Short mmCIF file of C-alpha atoms in Angstrom, two decimals:
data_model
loop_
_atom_site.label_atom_id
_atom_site.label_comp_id
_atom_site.label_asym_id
_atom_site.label_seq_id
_atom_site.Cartn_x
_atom_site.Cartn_y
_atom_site.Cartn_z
CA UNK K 124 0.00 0.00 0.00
CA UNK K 125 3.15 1.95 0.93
CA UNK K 126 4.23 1.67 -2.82
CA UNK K 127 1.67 2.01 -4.41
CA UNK K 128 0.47 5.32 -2.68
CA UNK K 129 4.16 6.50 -3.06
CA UNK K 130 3.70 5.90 -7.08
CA UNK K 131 0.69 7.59 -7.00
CA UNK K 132 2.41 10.73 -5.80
CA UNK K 133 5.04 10.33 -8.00
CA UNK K 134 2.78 10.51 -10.88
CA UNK K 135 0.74 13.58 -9.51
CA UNK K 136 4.13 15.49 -9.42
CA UNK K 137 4.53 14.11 -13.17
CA UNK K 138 1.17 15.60 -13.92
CA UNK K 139 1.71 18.77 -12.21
CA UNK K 140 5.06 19.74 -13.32
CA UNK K 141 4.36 18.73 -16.96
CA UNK K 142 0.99 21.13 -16.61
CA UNK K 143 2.88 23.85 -15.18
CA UNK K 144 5.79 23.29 -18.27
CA UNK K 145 3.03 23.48 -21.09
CA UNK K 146 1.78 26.84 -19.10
CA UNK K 147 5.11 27.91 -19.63
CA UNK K 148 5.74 27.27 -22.93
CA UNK K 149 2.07 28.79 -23.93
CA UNK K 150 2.76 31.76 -22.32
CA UNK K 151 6.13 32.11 -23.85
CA UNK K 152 4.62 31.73 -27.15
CA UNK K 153 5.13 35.10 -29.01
CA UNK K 154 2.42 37.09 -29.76
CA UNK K 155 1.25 37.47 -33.43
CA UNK K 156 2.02 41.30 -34.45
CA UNK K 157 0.06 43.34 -36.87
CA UNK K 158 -0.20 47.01 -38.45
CA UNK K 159 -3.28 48.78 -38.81
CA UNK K 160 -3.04 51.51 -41.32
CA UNK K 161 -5.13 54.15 -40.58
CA UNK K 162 -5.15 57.95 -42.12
CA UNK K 163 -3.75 61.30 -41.28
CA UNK K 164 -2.96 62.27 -37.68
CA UNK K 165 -5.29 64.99 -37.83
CA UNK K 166 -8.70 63.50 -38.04
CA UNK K 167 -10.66 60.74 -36.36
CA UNK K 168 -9.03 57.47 -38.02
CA UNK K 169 -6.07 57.52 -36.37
CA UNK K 170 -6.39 58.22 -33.15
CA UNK K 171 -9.00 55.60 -33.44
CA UNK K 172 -7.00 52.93 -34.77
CA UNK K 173 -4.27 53.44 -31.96
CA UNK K 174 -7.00 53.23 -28.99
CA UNK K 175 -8.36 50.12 -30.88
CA UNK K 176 -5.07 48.55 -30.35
CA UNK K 177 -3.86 49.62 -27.33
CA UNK K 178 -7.14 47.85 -26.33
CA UNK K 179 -5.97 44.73 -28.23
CA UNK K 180 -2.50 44.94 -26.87
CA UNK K 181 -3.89 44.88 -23.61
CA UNK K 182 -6.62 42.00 -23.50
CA UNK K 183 -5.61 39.44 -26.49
CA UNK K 184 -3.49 36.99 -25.26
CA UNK K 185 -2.28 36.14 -29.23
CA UNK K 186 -1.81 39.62 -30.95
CA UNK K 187 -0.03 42.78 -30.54
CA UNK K 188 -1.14 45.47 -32.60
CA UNK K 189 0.20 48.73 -33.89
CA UNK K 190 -1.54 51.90 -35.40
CA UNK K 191 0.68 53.89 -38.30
CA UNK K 192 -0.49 56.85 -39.77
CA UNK K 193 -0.73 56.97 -44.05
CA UNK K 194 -2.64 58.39 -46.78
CA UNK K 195 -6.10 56.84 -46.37
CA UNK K 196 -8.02 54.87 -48.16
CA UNK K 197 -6.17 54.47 -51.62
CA UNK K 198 -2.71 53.80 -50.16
CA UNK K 199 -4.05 51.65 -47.70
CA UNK K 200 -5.86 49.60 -50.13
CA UNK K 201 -2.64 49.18 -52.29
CA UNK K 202 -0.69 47.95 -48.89
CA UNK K 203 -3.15 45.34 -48.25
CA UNK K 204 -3.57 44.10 -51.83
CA UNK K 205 0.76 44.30 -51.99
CA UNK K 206 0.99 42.56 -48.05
CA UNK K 207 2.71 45.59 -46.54
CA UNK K 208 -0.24 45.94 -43.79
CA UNK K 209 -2.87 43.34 -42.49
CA UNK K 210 -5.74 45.64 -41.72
CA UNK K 211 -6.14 48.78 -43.00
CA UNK K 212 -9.14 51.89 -43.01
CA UNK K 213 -11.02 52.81 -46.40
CA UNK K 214 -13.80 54.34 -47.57
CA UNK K 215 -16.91 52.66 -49.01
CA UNK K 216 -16.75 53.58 -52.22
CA UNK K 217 -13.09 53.62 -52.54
CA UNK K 218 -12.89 50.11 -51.54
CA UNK K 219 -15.89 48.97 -53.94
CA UNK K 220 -14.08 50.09 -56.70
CA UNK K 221 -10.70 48.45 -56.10
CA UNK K 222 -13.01 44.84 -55.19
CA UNK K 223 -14.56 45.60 -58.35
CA UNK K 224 -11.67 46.65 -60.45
CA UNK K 225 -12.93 49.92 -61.53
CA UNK K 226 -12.34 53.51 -61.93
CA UNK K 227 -8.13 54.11 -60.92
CA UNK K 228 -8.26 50.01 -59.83
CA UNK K 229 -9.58 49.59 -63.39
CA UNK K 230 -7.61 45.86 -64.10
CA UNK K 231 -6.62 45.29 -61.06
CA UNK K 232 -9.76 44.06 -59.15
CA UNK K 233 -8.77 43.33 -55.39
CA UNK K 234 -10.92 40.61 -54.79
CA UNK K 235 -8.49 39.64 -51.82
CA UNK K 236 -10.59 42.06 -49.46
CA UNK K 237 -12.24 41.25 -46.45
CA UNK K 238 -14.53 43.63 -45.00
CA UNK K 239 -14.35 43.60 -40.64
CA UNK K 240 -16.68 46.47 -39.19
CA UNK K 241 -18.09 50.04 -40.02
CA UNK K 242 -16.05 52.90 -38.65
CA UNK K 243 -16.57 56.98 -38.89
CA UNK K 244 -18.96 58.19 -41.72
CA UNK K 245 -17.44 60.44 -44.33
CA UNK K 246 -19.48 63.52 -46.00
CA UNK K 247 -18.92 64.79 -49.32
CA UNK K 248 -18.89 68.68 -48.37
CA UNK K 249 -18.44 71.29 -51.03
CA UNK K 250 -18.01 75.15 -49.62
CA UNK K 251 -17.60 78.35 -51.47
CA UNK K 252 -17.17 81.78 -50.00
CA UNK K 253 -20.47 83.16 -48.47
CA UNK K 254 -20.17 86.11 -51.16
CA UNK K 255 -19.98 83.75 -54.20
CA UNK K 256 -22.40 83.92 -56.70
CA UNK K 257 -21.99 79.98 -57.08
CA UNK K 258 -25.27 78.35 -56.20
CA UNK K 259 -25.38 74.97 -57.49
CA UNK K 260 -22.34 72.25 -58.37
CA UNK K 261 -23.43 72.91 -62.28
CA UNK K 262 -22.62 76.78 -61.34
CA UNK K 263 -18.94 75.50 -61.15
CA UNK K 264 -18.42 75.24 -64.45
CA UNK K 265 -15.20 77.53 -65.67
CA UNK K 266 -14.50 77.94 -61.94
CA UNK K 267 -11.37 76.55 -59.66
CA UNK K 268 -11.81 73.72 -57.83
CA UNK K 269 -9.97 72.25 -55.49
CA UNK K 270 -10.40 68.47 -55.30
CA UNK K 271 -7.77 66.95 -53.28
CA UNK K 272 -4.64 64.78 -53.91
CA UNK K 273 -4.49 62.96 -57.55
CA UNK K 274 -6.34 59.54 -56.75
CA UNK K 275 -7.22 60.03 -53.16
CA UNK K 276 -10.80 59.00 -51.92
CA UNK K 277 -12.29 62.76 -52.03
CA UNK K 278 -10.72 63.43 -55.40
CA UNK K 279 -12.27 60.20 -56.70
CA UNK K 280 -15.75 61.49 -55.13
CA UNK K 281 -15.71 65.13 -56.89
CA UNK K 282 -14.74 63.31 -59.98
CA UNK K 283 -18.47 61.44 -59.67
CA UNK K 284 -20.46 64.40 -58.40
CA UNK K 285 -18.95 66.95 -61.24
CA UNK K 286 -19.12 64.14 -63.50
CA UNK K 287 -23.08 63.43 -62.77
CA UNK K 288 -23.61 67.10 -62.71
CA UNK K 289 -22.21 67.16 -66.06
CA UNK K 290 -18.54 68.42 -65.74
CA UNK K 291 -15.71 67.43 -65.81
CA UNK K 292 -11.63 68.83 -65.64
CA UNK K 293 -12.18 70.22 -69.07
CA UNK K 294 -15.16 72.59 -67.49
CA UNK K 295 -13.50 73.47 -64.86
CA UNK K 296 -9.90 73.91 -63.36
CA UNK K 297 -8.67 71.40 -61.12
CA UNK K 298 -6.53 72.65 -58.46
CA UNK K 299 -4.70 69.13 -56.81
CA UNK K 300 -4.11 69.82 -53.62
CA UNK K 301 -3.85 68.63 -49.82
CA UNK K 302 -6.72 69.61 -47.34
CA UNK K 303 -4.68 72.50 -45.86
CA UNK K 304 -3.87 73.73 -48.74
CA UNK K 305 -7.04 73.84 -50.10
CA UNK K 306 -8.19 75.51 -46.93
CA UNK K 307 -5.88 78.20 -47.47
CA UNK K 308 -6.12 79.03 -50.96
CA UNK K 309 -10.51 79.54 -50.65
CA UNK K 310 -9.91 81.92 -47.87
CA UNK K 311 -6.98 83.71 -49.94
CA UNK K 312 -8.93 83.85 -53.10
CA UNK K 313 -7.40 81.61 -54.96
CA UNK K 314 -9.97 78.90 -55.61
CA UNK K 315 -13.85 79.51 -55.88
CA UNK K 316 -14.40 76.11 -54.35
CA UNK K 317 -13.72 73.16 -52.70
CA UNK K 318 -14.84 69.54 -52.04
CA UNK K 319 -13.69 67.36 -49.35
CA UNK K 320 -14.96 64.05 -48.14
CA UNK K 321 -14.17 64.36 -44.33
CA UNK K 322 -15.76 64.03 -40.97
CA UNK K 323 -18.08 66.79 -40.28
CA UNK K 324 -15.84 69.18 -38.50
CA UNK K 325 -12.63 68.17 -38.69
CA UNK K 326 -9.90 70.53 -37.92
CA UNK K 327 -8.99 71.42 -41.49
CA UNK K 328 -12.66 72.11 -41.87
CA UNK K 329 -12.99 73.97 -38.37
CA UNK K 330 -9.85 75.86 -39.36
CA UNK K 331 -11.75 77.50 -42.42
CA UNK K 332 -15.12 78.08 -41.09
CA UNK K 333 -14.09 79.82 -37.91
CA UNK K 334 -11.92 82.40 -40.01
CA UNK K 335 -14.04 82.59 -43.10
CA UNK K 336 -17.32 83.31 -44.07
CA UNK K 337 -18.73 80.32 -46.35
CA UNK K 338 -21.38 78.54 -47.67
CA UNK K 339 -21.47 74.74 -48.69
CA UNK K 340 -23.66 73.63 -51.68
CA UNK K 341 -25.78 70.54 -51.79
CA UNK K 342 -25.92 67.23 -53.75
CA UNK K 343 -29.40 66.06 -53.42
CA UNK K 344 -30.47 64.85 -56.72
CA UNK K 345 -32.16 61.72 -56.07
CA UNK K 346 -30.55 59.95 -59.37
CA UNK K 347 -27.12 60.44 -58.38
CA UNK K 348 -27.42 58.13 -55.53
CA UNK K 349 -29.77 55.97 -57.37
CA UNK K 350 -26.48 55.40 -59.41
CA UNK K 351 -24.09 55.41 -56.72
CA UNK K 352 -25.77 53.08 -53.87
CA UNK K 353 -22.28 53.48 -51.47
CA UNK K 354 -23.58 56.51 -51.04
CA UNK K 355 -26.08 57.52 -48.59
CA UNK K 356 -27.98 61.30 -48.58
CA UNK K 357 -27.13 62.68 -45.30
CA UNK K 358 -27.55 66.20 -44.07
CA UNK K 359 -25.27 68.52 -41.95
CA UNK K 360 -27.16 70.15 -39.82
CA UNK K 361 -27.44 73.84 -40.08
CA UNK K 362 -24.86 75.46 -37.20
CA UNK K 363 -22.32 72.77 -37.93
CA UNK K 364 -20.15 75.15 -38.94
CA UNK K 365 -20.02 78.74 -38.35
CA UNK K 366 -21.91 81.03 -41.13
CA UNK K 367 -23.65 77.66 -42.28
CA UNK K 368 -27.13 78.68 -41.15
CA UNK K 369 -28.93 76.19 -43.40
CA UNK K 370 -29.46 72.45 -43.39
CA UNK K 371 -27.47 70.93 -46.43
CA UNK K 372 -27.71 67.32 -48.32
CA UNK K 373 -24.91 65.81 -49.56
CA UNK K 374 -23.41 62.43 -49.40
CA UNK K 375 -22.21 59.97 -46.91
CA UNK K 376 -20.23 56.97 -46.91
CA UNK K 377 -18.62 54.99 -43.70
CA UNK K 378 -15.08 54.06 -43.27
CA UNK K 379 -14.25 50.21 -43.61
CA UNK K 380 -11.65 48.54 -41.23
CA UNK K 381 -10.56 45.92 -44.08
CA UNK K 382 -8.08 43.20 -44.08
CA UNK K 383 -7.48 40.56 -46.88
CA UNK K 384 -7.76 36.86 -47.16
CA UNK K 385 -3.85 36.58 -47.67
CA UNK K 386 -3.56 38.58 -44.27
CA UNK K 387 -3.83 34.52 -43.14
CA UNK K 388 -6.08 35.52 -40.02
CA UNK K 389 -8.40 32.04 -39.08
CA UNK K 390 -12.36 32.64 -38.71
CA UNK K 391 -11.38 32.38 -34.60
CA UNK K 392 -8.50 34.85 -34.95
CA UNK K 393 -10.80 37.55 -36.21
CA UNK K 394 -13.61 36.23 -34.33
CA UNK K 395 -10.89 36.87 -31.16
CA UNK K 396 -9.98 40.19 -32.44
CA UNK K 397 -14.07 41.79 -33.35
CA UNK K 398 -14.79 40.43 -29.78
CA UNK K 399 -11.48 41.83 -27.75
CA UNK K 400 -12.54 45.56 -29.62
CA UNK K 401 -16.02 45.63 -28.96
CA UNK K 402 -16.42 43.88 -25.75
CA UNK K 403 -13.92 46.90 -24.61
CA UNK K 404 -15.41 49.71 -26.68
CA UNK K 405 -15.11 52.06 -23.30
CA UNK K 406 -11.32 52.21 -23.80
CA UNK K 407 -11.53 53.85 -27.31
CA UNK K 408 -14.59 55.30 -27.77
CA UNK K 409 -13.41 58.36 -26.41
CA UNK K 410 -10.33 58.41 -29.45
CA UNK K 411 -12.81 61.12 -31.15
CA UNK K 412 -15.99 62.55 -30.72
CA UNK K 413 -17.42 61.36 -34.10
CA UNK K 414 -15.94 57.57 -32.97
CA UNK K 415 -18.10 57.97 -29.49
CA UNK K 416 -20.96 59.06 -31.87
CA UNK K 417 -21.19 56.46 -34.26
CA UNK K 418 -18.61 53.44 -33.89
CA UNK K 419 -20.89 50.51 -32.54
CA UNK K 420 -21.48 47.11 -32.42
CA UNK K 421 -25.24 47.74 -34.10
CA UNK K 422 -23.83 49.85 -36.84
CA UNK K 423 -20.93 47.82 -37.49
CA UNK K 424 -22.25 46.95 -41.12
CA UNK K 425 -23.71 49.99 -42.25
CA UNK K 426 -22.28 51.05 -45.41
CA UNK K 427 -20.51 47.77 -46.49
CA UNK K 428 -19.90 46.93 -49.75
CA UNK K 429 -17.72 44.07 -49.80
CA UNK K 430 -17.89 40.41 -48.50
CA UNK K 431 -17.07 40.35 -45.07
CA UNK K 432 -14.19 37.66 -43.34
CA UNK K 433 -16.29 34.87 -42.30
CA UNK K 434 -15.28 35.52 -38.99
CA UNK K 435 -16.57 38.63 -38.21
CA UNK K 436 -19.90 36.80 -40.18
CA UNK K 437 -19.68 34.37 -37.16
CA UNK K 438 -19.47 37.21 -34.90
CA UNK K 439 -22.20 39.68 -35.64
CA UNK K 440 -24.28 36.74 -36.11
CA UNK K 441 -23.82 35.45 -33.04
CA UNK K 442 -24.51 38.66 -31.77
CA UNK K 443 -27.78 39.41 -32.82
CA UNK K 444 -27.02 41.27 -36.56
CA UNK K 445 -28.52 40.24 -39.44
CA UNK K 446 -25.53 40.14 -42.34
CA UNK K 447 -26.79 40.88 -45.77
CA UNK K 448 -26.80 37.36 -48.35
CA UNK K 449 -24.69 40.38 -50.15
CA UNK K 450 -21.92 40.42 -47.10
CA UNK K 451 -21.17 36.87 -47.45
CA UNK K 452 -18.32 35.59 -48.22
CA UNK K 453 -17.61 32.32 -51.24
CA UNK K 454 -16.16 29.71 -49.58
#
């Protein structure tokens, strides 16, 4: 009896040491880093994507994440197609287009893309100098425009609304520059308009309004987003900016968070990584005022185009969304 209880405590010391070795080793295992590519540090994105994974970096026992500023939507789409980034912001309509393979992703269709979860919305805003005698986006014509950076998301979106309006860069003259700039040459007289797609108030947009008299112009023809479904007519509120006494239509997109099927993330590792951000939504919420506002679990697939991973299917399923036959991914 002797022995045989003496074996038996032999073999519990077995068990426990070999328990408390595999322990070890898992929790020596590395930690799967990632990059998130976000936007400019100016705005909302990315001081959103760095709360979002702070929060991961400090709950998920498999991944360490890390937030880098960039370009937006177009760059970041290139970085996931070319495997420089595994997640990465875009807008709705940029994204659609390089899935699709159309407009500058014209033969080069990304079908690689995974859609995760809604962000920030985006507005199309167009504002001209409150003394203008510029009324309408057809009123434009032989005027200066500045539309942003050659191939960026809001130079792609004045493209569409000058081109449904019937212009073009042959009617009117293009001015290619970055948001600041643009800011800077309205209020000096140099341009008699601009268009950005941006957050409502963001600082370039804050900048200008609180030092400039303007008006913004609407897009509310009910055949241009007939055409362009992405889009969604929104309205900024009259007051959102100063001088801006009226409400004005115009469109609206959402932000993606995107990553790509040859990102190699499992249906559980995204399914991990959806729950570890929105279980802890109180630690980045707060990133930005339009993130508290409108980054949710229940709007987490407004405004998707593309198929989503089929784990974050799994997870808004199992948490009580319905995900459009549209949002599913082939197998």
């Amino acid at each position: 009896m002797r022995h045989r209880h003496l074996g038996q405590v032999v073999v519990a010391i077995i068990l426990v040491v070999s328990l408390a070795a595999t322990a070890a080793v898992a929790a020596a295992a590395p930690k799967r880093r990632f990059v998130i590519a976000t936007a400019g540090t100016a705005g909302a994105l990315y001081p959103m994507g760095v709360a979002m994974a702070e929060t991961i970096n400090r709950h998920s026992d498999r991944f360490m994440a890390s937030a880098e500023s960039s370009a937006a939507s177009v760059a970041n789409l290139r970085n996931l197609h070319e495997g420089n980034v595994e997640w990465g912001i875009a807008q709705s309509e940029i994204a659609t287009f390089a899935y699709n393979g159309q407009e500058i992703f014209k033969g080069r269709e990304m079908k690689e893309l995974r859609a995760l979860f809604a962000t920030v919305g985006s507005y199309f805003q167009v504002f001209v100098p409150a003394s203008s005698p510029v009324r309408s986006i057809q009123d434009l014509k032989g005027k200066r425009v500045g539309v942003g950076q050659p191939g960026s998301g809001g130079e792609i979106d004045a493209r569409m609304v000058l081109a449904h309006c019937g212009l073009d860069y042959k009617s009117v003259t293009p001015a290619f520059l970055t948001d600041a700039e643009m800011v800077d040459a309205l209020r000096d007289g140099d341009l008699d308009a601009i268009m950005v797609t941006h957050p409502l108030r963001s600082a370039a947009l804050i900048d200008l309004t609180t030092s400039f008299k303007v008006r913004m112009l609407s897009v509310d023809d009910p055949a241009f987003y007939a055409s362009h479904p992405f889009f969604l007519q929104a309205t900024v509120p009259a007051g959102t900016y100063d001088s801006v006494d009226v409400d004005v239509r115009t469109p609206f997109s959402r932000v993606i968070m995107f990553t790509t099927t040859g990102a190699d993330f499992s249906d559980d590792d995204i399914y991990h990584l959806l729950d570890t951000i929105f279980s802890n939504r109180e630690e980045w919420r707060t990133s930005h005022a339009s993130v508290d506002r409108t980054v949710t679990l229940e709007a987490a697939l407004d405004g998707i185009a593309v198929p989503l991973h089929p784990g974050a299917v799994k997870y808004f399923q199992d948490h009580g969304l319905t995900v459009p036959a549209e949002l599913l991914p082939a197998r």
